[in-house]
Tab-separated table of C-alpha atoms in Angstrom:
chain	number	residue	atom	x	y	z
P	1	UNK	CA	-0.054	-0.055	-0.262
P	2	UNK	CA	1.603	3.292	-0.903
P	3	UNK	CA	2.025	6.341	1.164
P	4	UNK	CA	-0.564	8.551	-0.502
P	5	UNK	CA	-3.301	5.305	-0.580
P	6	UNK	CA	-3.767	5.601	-4.252
P	7	UNK	CA	-3.204	1.989	-4.210
P	8	UNK	CA	-5.521	-0.315	-2.150
P	9	UNK	CA	-3.404	-3.310	-1.892
P	10	UNK	CA	-2.213	-4.862	1.090
P	11	UNK	CA	0.340	-7.488	0.468
P	12	UNK	CA	0.994	-10.546	2.450
P	13	UNK	CA	3.787	-9.479	3.998
P	14	UNK	CA	2.695	-6.386	5.251
P	15	UNK	CA	-0.373	-8.218	6.575
P	16	UNK	CA	1.534	-10.739	8.607
P	17	UNK	CA	3.480	-8.002	10.248
P	18	UNK	CA	0.033	-6.370	11.230
P	19	UNK	CA	-1.047	-9.493	12.677
P	20	UNK	CA	1.680	-11.364	14.392
P	21	UNK	CA	1.669	-9.217	17.671
P	22	UNK	CA	-2.129	-10.600	18.206
P	23	UNK	CA	-2.245	-13.542	15.877
P	24	UNK	CA	1.232	-15.254	16.654
P	25	UNK	CA	4.865	-14.665	15.766
P	26	UNK	CA	4.945	-17.121	13.214
P	27	UNK	CA	1.940	-16.252	11.387
P	28	UNK	CA	1.609	-17.059	7.811
P	29	UNK	CA	-0.443	-15.178	5.184
P	30	UNK	CA	-1.275	-17.412	2.173
P	31	UNK	CA	-3.337	-15.198	0.667
P	32	UNK	CA	-5.033	-11.750	0.705
P	33	UNK	CA	-7.377	-9.313	-1.324
P	34	UNK	CA	-8.212	-6.297	-0.410
P	35	UNK	CA	-11.095	-3.910	-1.706
P	36	UNK	CA	-13.068	-0.704	-1.166
P	37	UNK	CA	-15.272	-1.310	2.267
P	38	UNK	CA	-17.834	1.676	1.878
P	39	UNK	CA	-19.589	3.033	-0.927
P	40	UNK	CA	-19.138	6.773	-2.145
P	41	UNK	CA	-20.820	9.236	0.565
P	42	UNK	CA	-20.797	6.658	3.531
P	43	UNK	CA	-17.288	7.701	4.496
P	44	UNK	CA	-16.139	11.222	4.785
P	45	UNK	CA	-12.601	10.882	6.146
P	46	UNK	CA	-10.403	7.854	6.658
P	47	UNK	CA	-9.864	5.274	3.754
P	48	UNK	CA	-11.383	2.008	4.968
P	49	UNK	CA	-10.545	-0.885	2.809
P	50	UNK	CA	-12.351	-4.555	3.293
P	51	UNK	CA	-9.459	-7.346	3.692
P	52	UNK	CA	-10.258	-11.076	2.888
P	53	UNK	CA	-7.384	-13.510	3.935
P	54	UNK	CA	-6.277	-17.065	4.619
P	55	UNK	CA	-4.024	-17.539	7.041
P	56	UNK	CA	-1.837	-20.135	9.455
P	57	UNK	CA	-0.785	-19.165	12.872
P	58	UNK	CA	2.564	-20.857	11.974
P	59	UNK	CA	4.143	-22.630	8.794
P	60	UNK	CA	3.683	-26.025	10.303
P	61	UNK	CA	-0.048	-25.361	11.312
P	62	UNK	CA	-2.218	-27.842	9.097
P	63	UNK	CA	-5.537	-25.883	9.478
P	64	UNK	CA	-5.805	-22.209	7.888
P	65	UNK	CA	-8.019	-19.664	8.786
P	66	UNK	CA	-10.191	-17.101	6.879
P	67	UNK	CA	-10.113	-13.734	8.151
P	68	UNK	CA	-12.608	-10.884	7.403
P	69	UNK	CA	-11.167	-7.684	8.279
P	70	UNK	CA	-11.334	-3.841	7.831
P	71	UNK	CA	-8.299	-1.867	7.224
P	72	UNK	CA	-8.643	2.069	8.339
P	73	UNK	CA	-5.886	4.043	7.037
P	74	UNK	CA	-5.070	8.069	6.434
P	75	UNK	CA	-7.577	9.672	4.184
P	76	UNK	CA	-6.598	10.370	0.161
P	77	UNK	CA	-8.216	13.595	0.026
P	78	UNK	CA	-5.872	16.727	0.757
P	79	UNK	CA	-9.138	19.046	1.413
P	80	UNK	CA	-9.675	16.517	4.350
P	81	UNK	CA	-6.499	16.166	5.616
P	82	UNK	CA	-6.385	19.977	5.760
P	83	UNK	CA	-9.265	20.287	8.571
P	84	UNK	CA	-8.554	17.361	10.684
P	85	UNK	CA	-5.311	16.416	12.417
P	86	UNK	CA	-5.241	12.615	11.613
P	87	UNK	CA	-2.221	12.041	13.343
P	88	UNK	CA	-3.983	12.934	16.714
P	89	UNK	CA	-7.067	10.819	15.772
P	90	UNK	CA	-5.264	7.951	15.039
P	91	UNK	CA	-3.322	8.003	17.935
P	92	UNK	CA	-6.497	8.230	20.157
P	93	UNK	CA	-8.195	5.314	18.286
P	94	UNK	CA	-5.164	2.987	18.625
P	95	UNK	CA	-5.123	3.582	22.400
P	96	UNK	CA	-8.661	2.990	22.912
P	97	UNK	CA	-8.695	-0.262	21.096
P	98	UNK	CA	-5.663	-1.314	22.352
P	99	UNK	CA	-5.465	-0.024	25.893
P	100	UNK	CA	-8.845	1.265	26.877
P	101	UNK	CA	-11.161	-1.121	25.873
P	102	UNK	CA	-9.279	-4.200	27.404
P	103	UNK	CA	-9.312	-2.084	30.546
P	104	UNK	CA	-12.758	-1.526	30.690
P	105	UNK	CA	-13.454	-5.365	30.245
P	106	UNK	CA	-10.848	-6.214	32.870
P	107	UNK	CA	-12.666	-3.994	35.448
P	108	UNK	CA	-16.093	-5.641	34.755
P	109	UNK	CA	-14.270	-9.087	34.977
P	110	UNK	CA	-12.547	-8.004	38.326
P	111	UNK	CA	-15.483	-6.355	39.808
P	112	UNK	CA	-18.735	-7.942	38.660
P	113	UNK	CA	-19.627	-10.584	40.833
P	114	UNK	CA	-21.244	-12.578	37.969
P	115	UNK	CA	-18.996	-11.596	35.013
P	116	UNK	CA	-17.767	-14.306	32.486
P	117	UNK	CA	-15.358	-13.921	29.585
P	118	UNK	CA	-18.448	-14.543	27.297
P	119	UNK	CA	-20.601	-11.680	28.635
P	120	UNK	CA	-17.711	-9.116	29.884
P	121	UNK	CA	-17.401	-5.645	27.973
P	122	UNK	CA	-17.189	-6.574	24.404
P	123	UNK	CA	-19.089	-3.811	22.284
P	124	UNK	CA	-16.294	-2.908	20.074
P	125	UNK	CA	-14.793	-5.169	17.109
P	126	UNK	CA	-11.707	-7.132	18.077
P	127	UNK	CA	-8.319	-5.730	17.137
P	128	UNK	CA	-6.209	-7.464	15.349
P	129	UNK	CA	-3.257	-5.049	14.819
P	130	UNK	CA	-2.262	-1.725	14.116
P	131	UNK	CA	0.905	0.205	12.553
P	132	UNK	CA	1.504	3.774	13.621
P	133	UNK	CA	4.374	4.352	11.133
P	134	UNK	CA	6.106	2.375	8.214
P	135	UNK	CA	9.318	4.069	9.486
P	136	UNK	CA	11.450	2.997	12.506
P	137	UNK	CA	9.921	5.487	14.522
P	138	UNK	CA	11.819	5.890	17.611
P	139	UNK	CA	9.145	8.011	19.310
P	140	UNK	CA	6.403	5.811	18.384
P	141	UNK	CA	4.364	8.830	16.298
P	142	UNK	CA	1.641	8.193	13.915
P	143	UNK	CA	2.337	8.913	10.317
P	144	UNK	CA	0.834	8.808	6.983
P	145	UNK	CA	1.835	4.904	7.083
P	146	UNK	CA	-0.726	4.305	9.918
P	147	UNK	CA	-2.959	1.060	9.430
P	148	UNK	CA	-5.552	0.017	12.166
P	149	UNK	CA	-6.587	-3.356	11.610
P	150	UNK	CA	-10.172	-5.010	12.901
P	151	UNK	CA	-12.457	-7.468	12.699
P	152	UNK	CA	-14.795	-6.993	9.785
P	153	UNK	CA	-18.459	-6.975	11.614
P	154	UNK	CA	-20.542	-7.289	8.883
P	155	UNK	CA	-19.093	-10.435	7.848
P	156	UNK	CA	-20.116	-11.875	11.095
P	157	UNK	CA	-24.095	-11.016	10.179
P	158	UNK	CA	-23.757	-7.567	12.173
P	159	UNK	CA	-25.674	-4.518	10.113
P	160	UNK	CA	-26.291	-0.717	10.210
P	161	UNK	CA	-29.357	0.779	9.864
P	162	UNK	CA	-30.516	3.237	7.520
P	163	UNK	CA	-29.179	6.895	8.334
P	164	UNK	CA	-32.027	8.688	6.561
P	165	UNK	CA	-34.786	7.172	8.295
P	166	UNK	CA	-33.257	6.710	11.657
P	167	UNK	CA	-33.680	3.677	14.209
P	168	UNK	CA	-37.261	2.118	15.291
P	169	UNK	CA	-37.663	1.706	19.126
P	170	UNK	CA	-36.018	-1.839	19.347
P	171	UNK	CA	-32.645	-0.641	17.995
P	172	UNK	CA	-32.665	2.436	19.677
P	173	UNK	CA	-33.179	0.794	23.226
P	174	UNK	CA	-30.344	-1.527	22.367
P	175	UNK	CA	-27.922	1.341	21.554
P	176	UNK	CA	-29.047	3.176	24.777
P	177	UNK	CA	-28.234	0.036	27.050
P	178	UNK	CA	-25.086	-0.383	25.306
P	179	UNK	CA	-24.238	3.284	25.520
P	180	UNK	CA	-24.984	3.618	29.164
P	181	UNK	CA	-22.852	0.389	30.075
P	182	UNK	CA	-19.868	1.687	28.596
P	183	UNK	CA	-20.498	5.512	29.766
P	184	UNK	CA	-20.694	3.564	33.529
P	185	UNK	CA	-17.535	1.369	32.840
P	186	UNK	CA	-15.655	4.458	32.003
P	187	UNK	CA	-16.667	6.184	35.100
P	188	UNK	CA	-15.853	3.138	37.369
P	189	UNK	CA	-12.355	2.700	35.625
P	190	UNK	CA	-11.981	6.466	37.127
P	191	UNK	CA	-12.902	5.057	40.043
P	192	UNK	CA	-11.073	2.273	40.351
P	193	UNK	CA	-7.974	2.750	38.625
P	194	UNK	CA	-7.536	6.700	38.993
P	195	UNK	CA	-3.710	6.597	38.253
P	196	UNK	CA	-4.280	4.558	34.761
P	197	UNK	CA	-6.929	6.713	33.997
P	198	UNK	CA	-5.680	10.272	34.700
P	199	UNK	CA	-2.111	9.298	33.404
P	200	UNK	CA	-2.987	7.314	30.057
P	201	UNK	CA	-6.775	7.750	29.439
P	202	UNK	CA	-7.305	11.261	29.891
P	203	UNK	CA	-3.826	12.302	27.990
P	204	UNK	CA	-5.366	10.461	24.978
P	205	UNK	CA	-8.922	11.787	25.119
P	206	UNK	CA	-8.176	15.154	23.775
P	207	UNK	CA	-10.029	17.293	21.515
P	208	UNK	CA	-8.267	16.889	18.313
P	209	UNK	CA	-6.943	20.265	16.891
P	210	UNK	CA	-9.707	20.978	14.220
P	211	UNK	CA	-8.983	23.739	11.188
P	212	UNK	CA	-11.696	25.500	9.647
P	213	UNK	CA	-10.799	27.107	6.102
P	214	UNK	CA	-10.555	30.865	6.813
P	215	UNK	CA	-12.523	31.155	3.260
P	216	UNK	CA	-15.613	29.023	4.404
P	217	UNK	CA	-18.644	30.913	5.608
P	218	UNK	CA	-19.117	30.372	9.315
P	219	UNK	CA	-21.287	27.081	9.790
P	220	UNK	CA	-23.278	27.989	12.247
P	221	UNK	CA	-24.676	30.879	10.544
P	222	UNK	CA	-24.941	28.832	7.436
P	223	UNK	CA	-27.221	26.374	9.408
P	224	UNK	CA	-29.209	29.120	11.267
P	225	UNK	CA	-30.209	30.789	8.150
P	226	UNK	CA	-31.108	27.358	6.293
P	227	UNK	CA	-33.349	26.741	9.352
P	228	UNK	CA	-35.071	29.813	9.144
P	229	UNK	CA	-36.180	29.057	5.641
P	230	UNK	CA	-38.645	26.449	7.182
P	231	UNK	CA	-41.338	28.787	8.486
P	232	UNK	CA	-42.473	25.984	11.035
P	233	UNK	CA	-39.197	27.422	12.797
P	234	UNK	CA	-39.993	31.094	12.593
P	235	UNK	CA	-41.507	31.151	16.197
P	236	UNK	CA	-38.414	30.075	17.366
P	237	UNK	CA	-35.900	32.223	15.744
P	238	UNK	CA	-34.566	33.934	18.715
P	239	UNK	CA	-33.839	30.397	20.607
P	240	UNK	CA	-32.216	28.832	17.396
P	241	UNK	CA	-30.108	31.857	16.860
P	242	UNK	CA	-28.972	31.484	20.616
P	243	UNK	CA	-28.007	27.937	20.151
P	244	UNK	CA	-26.255	28.673	16.995
P	245	UNK	CA	-24.560	31.827	18.148
P	246	UNK	CA	-20.936	32.894	19.801
P	247	UNK	CA	-21.773	31.304	23.030
P	248	UNK	CA	-22.367	27.446	22.232
P	249	UNK	CA	-19.894	27.788	19.089
P	250	UNK	CA	-17.063	28.262	21.764
P	251	UNK	CA	-18.590	25.898	24.006
P	252	UNK	CA	-18.738	23.123	21.608
P	253	UNK	CA	-15.186	22.374	21.926
P	254	UNK	CA	-14.276	24.113	25.020
P	255	UNK	CA	-16.852	23.380	27.678
P	256	UNK	CA	-15.637	21.307	30.463
P	257	UNK	CA	-18.355	19.415	32.400
P	258	UNK	CA	-17.959	19.454	36.256
P	259	UNK	CA	-17.830	16.609	38.334
P	260	UNK	CA	-19.033	13.806	38.787
P	261	UNK	CA	-20.182	14.173	35.203
P	262	UNK	CA	-16.905	14.210	33.534
P	263	UNK	CA	-15.727	10.689	31.603
P	264	UNK	CA	-15.308	9.145	28.345
P	265	UNK	CA	-17.948	10.233	25.295
P	266	UNK	CA	-17.750	8.794	22.182
P	267	UNK	CA	-18.793	12.282	20.616
P	268	UNK	CA	-19.569	10.971	17.220
P	269	UNK	CA	-22.058	8.381	18.017
P	270	UNK	CA	-24.615	8.148	15.465
P	271	UNK	CA	-26.380	5.488	13.305
P	272	UNK	CA	-23.616	4.356	11.033
P	273	UNK	CA	-21.390	3.461	14.061
P	274	UNK	CA	-23.756	1.472	15.807
P	275	UNK	CA	-23.704	-1.900	14.476
P	276	UNK	CA	-26.494	-4.606	15.360
P	277	UNK	CA	-26.805	-8.627	15.230
P	278	UNK	CA	-29.705	-10.922	15.120
P	279	UNK	CA	-30.427	-14.222	16.888
P	280	UNK	CA	-30.926	-16.491	13.667
P	281	UNK	CA	-33.403	-18.719	15.568
P	282	UNK	CA	-35.906	-15.805	16.973
P	283	UNK	CA	-34.786	-12.882	14.539
P	284	UNK	CA	-34.376	-10.664	17.991
P	285	UNK	CA	-31.459	-8.175	18.291
P	286	UNK	CA	-29.021	-10.341	20.720
P	287	UNK	CA	-26.091	-7.950	20.121
P	288	UNK	CA	-24.662	-4.340	19.711
P	289	UNK	CA	-21.332	-3.070	18.992
P	290	UNK	CA	-19.981	0.239	18.598
P	291	UNK	CA	-17.144	1.807	15.976
P	292	UNK	CA	-15.237	4.618	15.177
P	293	UNK	CA	-13.424	5.988	18.187
P	294	UNK	CA	-11.180	8.531	16.548
P	295	UNK	CA	-13.475	11.472	18.248
P	296	UNK	CA	-13.877	10.067	21.954
P	297	UNK	CA	-12.875	12.664	24.357
P	298	UNK	CA	-12.957	13.368	28.433
P	299	UNK	CA	-16.075	15.421	29.045
P	300	UNK	CA	-19.913	14.743	29.799
P	301	UNK	CA	-20.796	11.313	28.479
P	302	UNK	CA	-24.293	12.888	28.426
P	303	UNK	CA	-23.674	14.712	25.378
P	304	UNK	CA	-23.804	11.391	23.474
P	305	UNK	CA	-27.343	11.129	24.441
P	306	UNK	CA	-29.205	14.123	22.659
P	307	UNK	CA	-26.719	13.666	19.489
P	308	UNK	CA	-27.700	10.237	18.949
P	309	UNK	CA	-31.475	10.323	19.974
P	310	UNK	CA	-32.217	13.482	17.913
P	311	UNK	CA	-29.971	12.734	14.743
P	312	UNK	CA	-30.536	8.950	14.630
P	313	UNK	CA	-33.940	7.661	15.502
P	314	UNK	CA	-37.216	7.557	13.515
P	315	UNK	CA	-39.669	10.453	14.306
P	316	UNK	CA	-42.071	8.673	15.976
P	317	UNK	CA	-39.197	7.282	18.642
P	318	UNK	CA	-38.159	11.029	19.404
P	319	UNK	CA	-41.996	12.070	19.621
P	320	UNK	CA	-43.226	9.295	21.873
P	321	UNK	CA	-40.267	7.752	23.838
P	322	UNK	CA	-37.624	10.320	24.036
P	323	UNK	CA	-38.284	10.315	27.901
P	324	UNK	CA	-38.503	6.293	27.874
P	325	UNK	CA	-35.120	6.209	26.644
P	326	UNK	CA	-33.601	8.913	28.944
P	327	UNK	CA	-35.312	6.959	31.621
P	328	UNK	CA	-33.464	3.610	30.410
P	329	UNK	CA	-30.051	5.309	29.865
P	330	UNK	CA	-30.045	6.773	33.701
P	331	UNK	CA	-31.280	3.312	35.109
P	332	UNK	CA	-29.086	1.301	33.162
P	333	UNK	CA	-25.947	3.698	34.036
P	334	UNK	CA	-26.767	3.512	37.860
P	335	UNK	CA	-27.327	-0.221	37.520
P	336	UNK	CA	-24.167	-1.030	35.593
P	337	UNK	CA	-22.058	1.173	38.346
P	338	UNK	CA	-23.806	-0.727	41.397
P	339	UNK	CA	-22.865	-3.932	39.601
P	340	UNK	CA	-19.021	-3.026	39.433
P	341	UNK	CA	-18.993	-2.150	43.400
P	342	UNK	CA	-19.027	1.960	42.725
P	343	UNK	CA	-20.208	3.232	45.897
P	344	UNK	CA	-23.862	4.568	46.130
P	345	UNK	CA	-23.872	5.665	42.443
P	346	UNK	CA	-27.571	7.146	42.735
P	347	UNK	CA	-26.180	9.394	45.323
P	348	UNK	CA	-23.506	10.655	43.261
P	349	UNK	CA	-25.150	11.016	40.163
P	350	UNK	CA	-28.803	12.112	41.122
P	351	UNK	CA	-31.467	11.988	38.725
P	352	UNK	CA	-31.668	15.693	39.183
P	353	UNK	CA	-27.962	16.398	38.315
P	354	UNK	CA	-28.558	14.188	35.626
P	355	UNK	CA	-31.450	16.304	33.710
P	356	UNK	CA	-29.329	19.306	34.770
P	357	UNK	CA	-26.263	18.464	33.001
P	358	UNK	CA	-28.345	16.819	30.060
P	359	UNK	CA	-29.869	20.362	29.586
P	360	UNK	CA	-26.523	21.763	29.123
P	361	UNK	CA	-25.266	19.268	26.924
P	362	UNK	CA	-28.397	19.250	24.502
P	363	UNK	CA	-27.601	22.826	24.084
P	364	UNK	CA	-24.173	22.351	23.011
P	365	UNK	CA	-25.129	19.645	20.590
P	366	UNK	CA	-27.939	21.308	18.983
P	367	UNK	CA	-25.746	22.486	16.214
P	368	UNK	CA	-24.208	19.077	15.730
P	369	UNK	CA	-27.599	17.659	15.438
P	370	UNK	CA	-28.288	20.131	12.774
P	371	UNK	CA	-25.215	19.739	10.890
P	372	UNK	CA	-25.466	15.802	11.213
P	373	UNK	CA	-28.653	15.954	9.351
P	374	UNK	CA	-27.646	17.991	6.570
P	375	UNK	CA	-25.104	15.347	6.030
P	376	UNK	CA	-27.325	12.313	6.186
P	377	UNK	CA	-29.925	13.981	4.153
P	378	UNK	CA	-27.445	14.927	1.439
P	379	UNK	CA	-28.051	13.501	-1.958
P	380	UNK	CA	-24.662	11.784	-3.225
P	381	UNK	CA	-24.202	10.000	-6.260
P	382	UNK	CA	-21.481	7.471	-7.366
P	383	UNK	CA	-19.322	10.166	-8.329
P	384	UNK	CA	-18.771	11.832	-5.133
P	385	UNK	CA	-15.347	12.203	-3.662
P	386	UNK	CA	-14.420	13.415	-0.371
P	387	UNK	CA	-12.840	16.197	-1.533
P	388	UNK	CA	-16.275	17.888	-2.299
P	389	UNK	CA	-17.503	17.759	1.114
P	390	UNK	CA	-18.193	21.443	0.998
P	391	UNK	CA	-19.820	21.835	-2.277
P	392	UNK	CA	-21.810	18.766	-2.116
P	393	UNK	CA	-23.007	18.681	1.323
P	394	UNK	CA	-22.507	21.976	3.086
P	395	UNK	CA	-22.882	24.529	0.493
P	396	UNK	CA	-25.975	22.579	-1.088
P	397	UNK	CA	-29.583	23.042	-0.229
P	398	UNK	CA	-31.811	21.077	2.194
P	399	UNK	CA	-34.458	18.421	0.912
P	400	UNK	CA	-37.662	17.858	2.317
P	401	UNK	CA	-36.538	14.990	4.342
P	402	UNK	CA	-33.892	17.061	5.886
P	403	UNK	CA	-36.201	19.898	6.674
P	404	UNK	CA	-38.803	17.727	8.521
P	405	UNK	CA	-35.819	16.258	10.399
P	406	UNK	CA	-34.985	19.461	11.324
P	407	UNK	CA	-38.594	20.196	12.600
P	408	UNK	CA	-38.769	17.219	14.441
P	409	UNK	CA	-35.677	18.022	16.601
P	410	UNK	CA	-36.927	21.469	17.205
P	411	UNK	CA	-39.817	20.303	18.419
P	412	UNK	CA	-38.193	17.876	20.760
P	413	UNK	CA	-36.035	20.509	21.949
P	414	UNK	CA	-39.105	22.412	22.886
P	415	UNK	CA	-40.745	19.456	24.620
P	416	UNK	CA	-37.771	19.090	26.748
P	417	UNK	CA	-37.113	22.671	27.424
P	418	UNK	CA	-33.572	22.301	25.935
P	419	UNK	CA	-34.326	25.299	23.286
């Protein structure tokens, strides 16, 4: 695979070196084939490849294994590279899969009385290997030769839902249940392993530098102006203008939640980053996994809730079940904390403080919701390239579906007194 990612081939020697730290030092790759993982318009940043391989754990091993993997590499678009610091983003994500996720699993196995190897924290894909650089990098820094190699969940029957339609109640419930569990375990890790959390987790969970082009019109103002083209939003013009004004624009990255509401948040928890699995016999959802941890930060985990519920659920779910899902989150969050011996979680994380922090976080996430819907509903054809992100998605108009979703978000914010 070339440094500029124009060649999507990962040869056998390269795959072997990626697999060996976890698959075995004598691993032999017999065959490897790579192809694009996602269609145009489904990925706006990193380059993702599907890797199908045949491998043995050693040269003398008789049984070969078939591996279905996903390789995540640097973006190929210069326009995207100018906006995001992908060295930082990959450094964060490698730490999450390599260190933080295993720490959450070990914590549950140690402190939850009924935990087993089969049901301990396992809501992220298996990490098969990674490389930070092609160079002999003494300071262990990420460069454009980075590769993150994970299991291909879709090859195991996992699926994502339609980002425009959104999630029904059953899928929304599963996502909220697993999200509350992940958040609670991170809070418990902070309590049980404070040195590791403060010294390693917080160090990696920083906001990655973001470089907004100087010649681009302010996105907050673009979204405000587009929202006002819908006469249904006219009565709330002042409230919307405030949430899309300077205070909340600055706060989106700079706001830091107070204790105890400060832990790990995903920060990009939406439809395409949640995968589900159904039991073949019953057809019921029996598992849920999360992906794409480049953006996670140390802040209020509750910020994931309004973003997910308003951007990624069906209108009927947001309208009729928002309170139910918030209750489910809070109850699960406290239950998981109790299960891993966190002392008196309901006294520390009171329902009143939950509602108060959620209101602050929802206000900060309003722009995130509005911008996300603009992305999700953009009409993109097969000719789309990531470098066209401004022209195709940001500078384009909004279709009826997008305006209806925006209206539903505004109405949800009104009902919850978040606007």
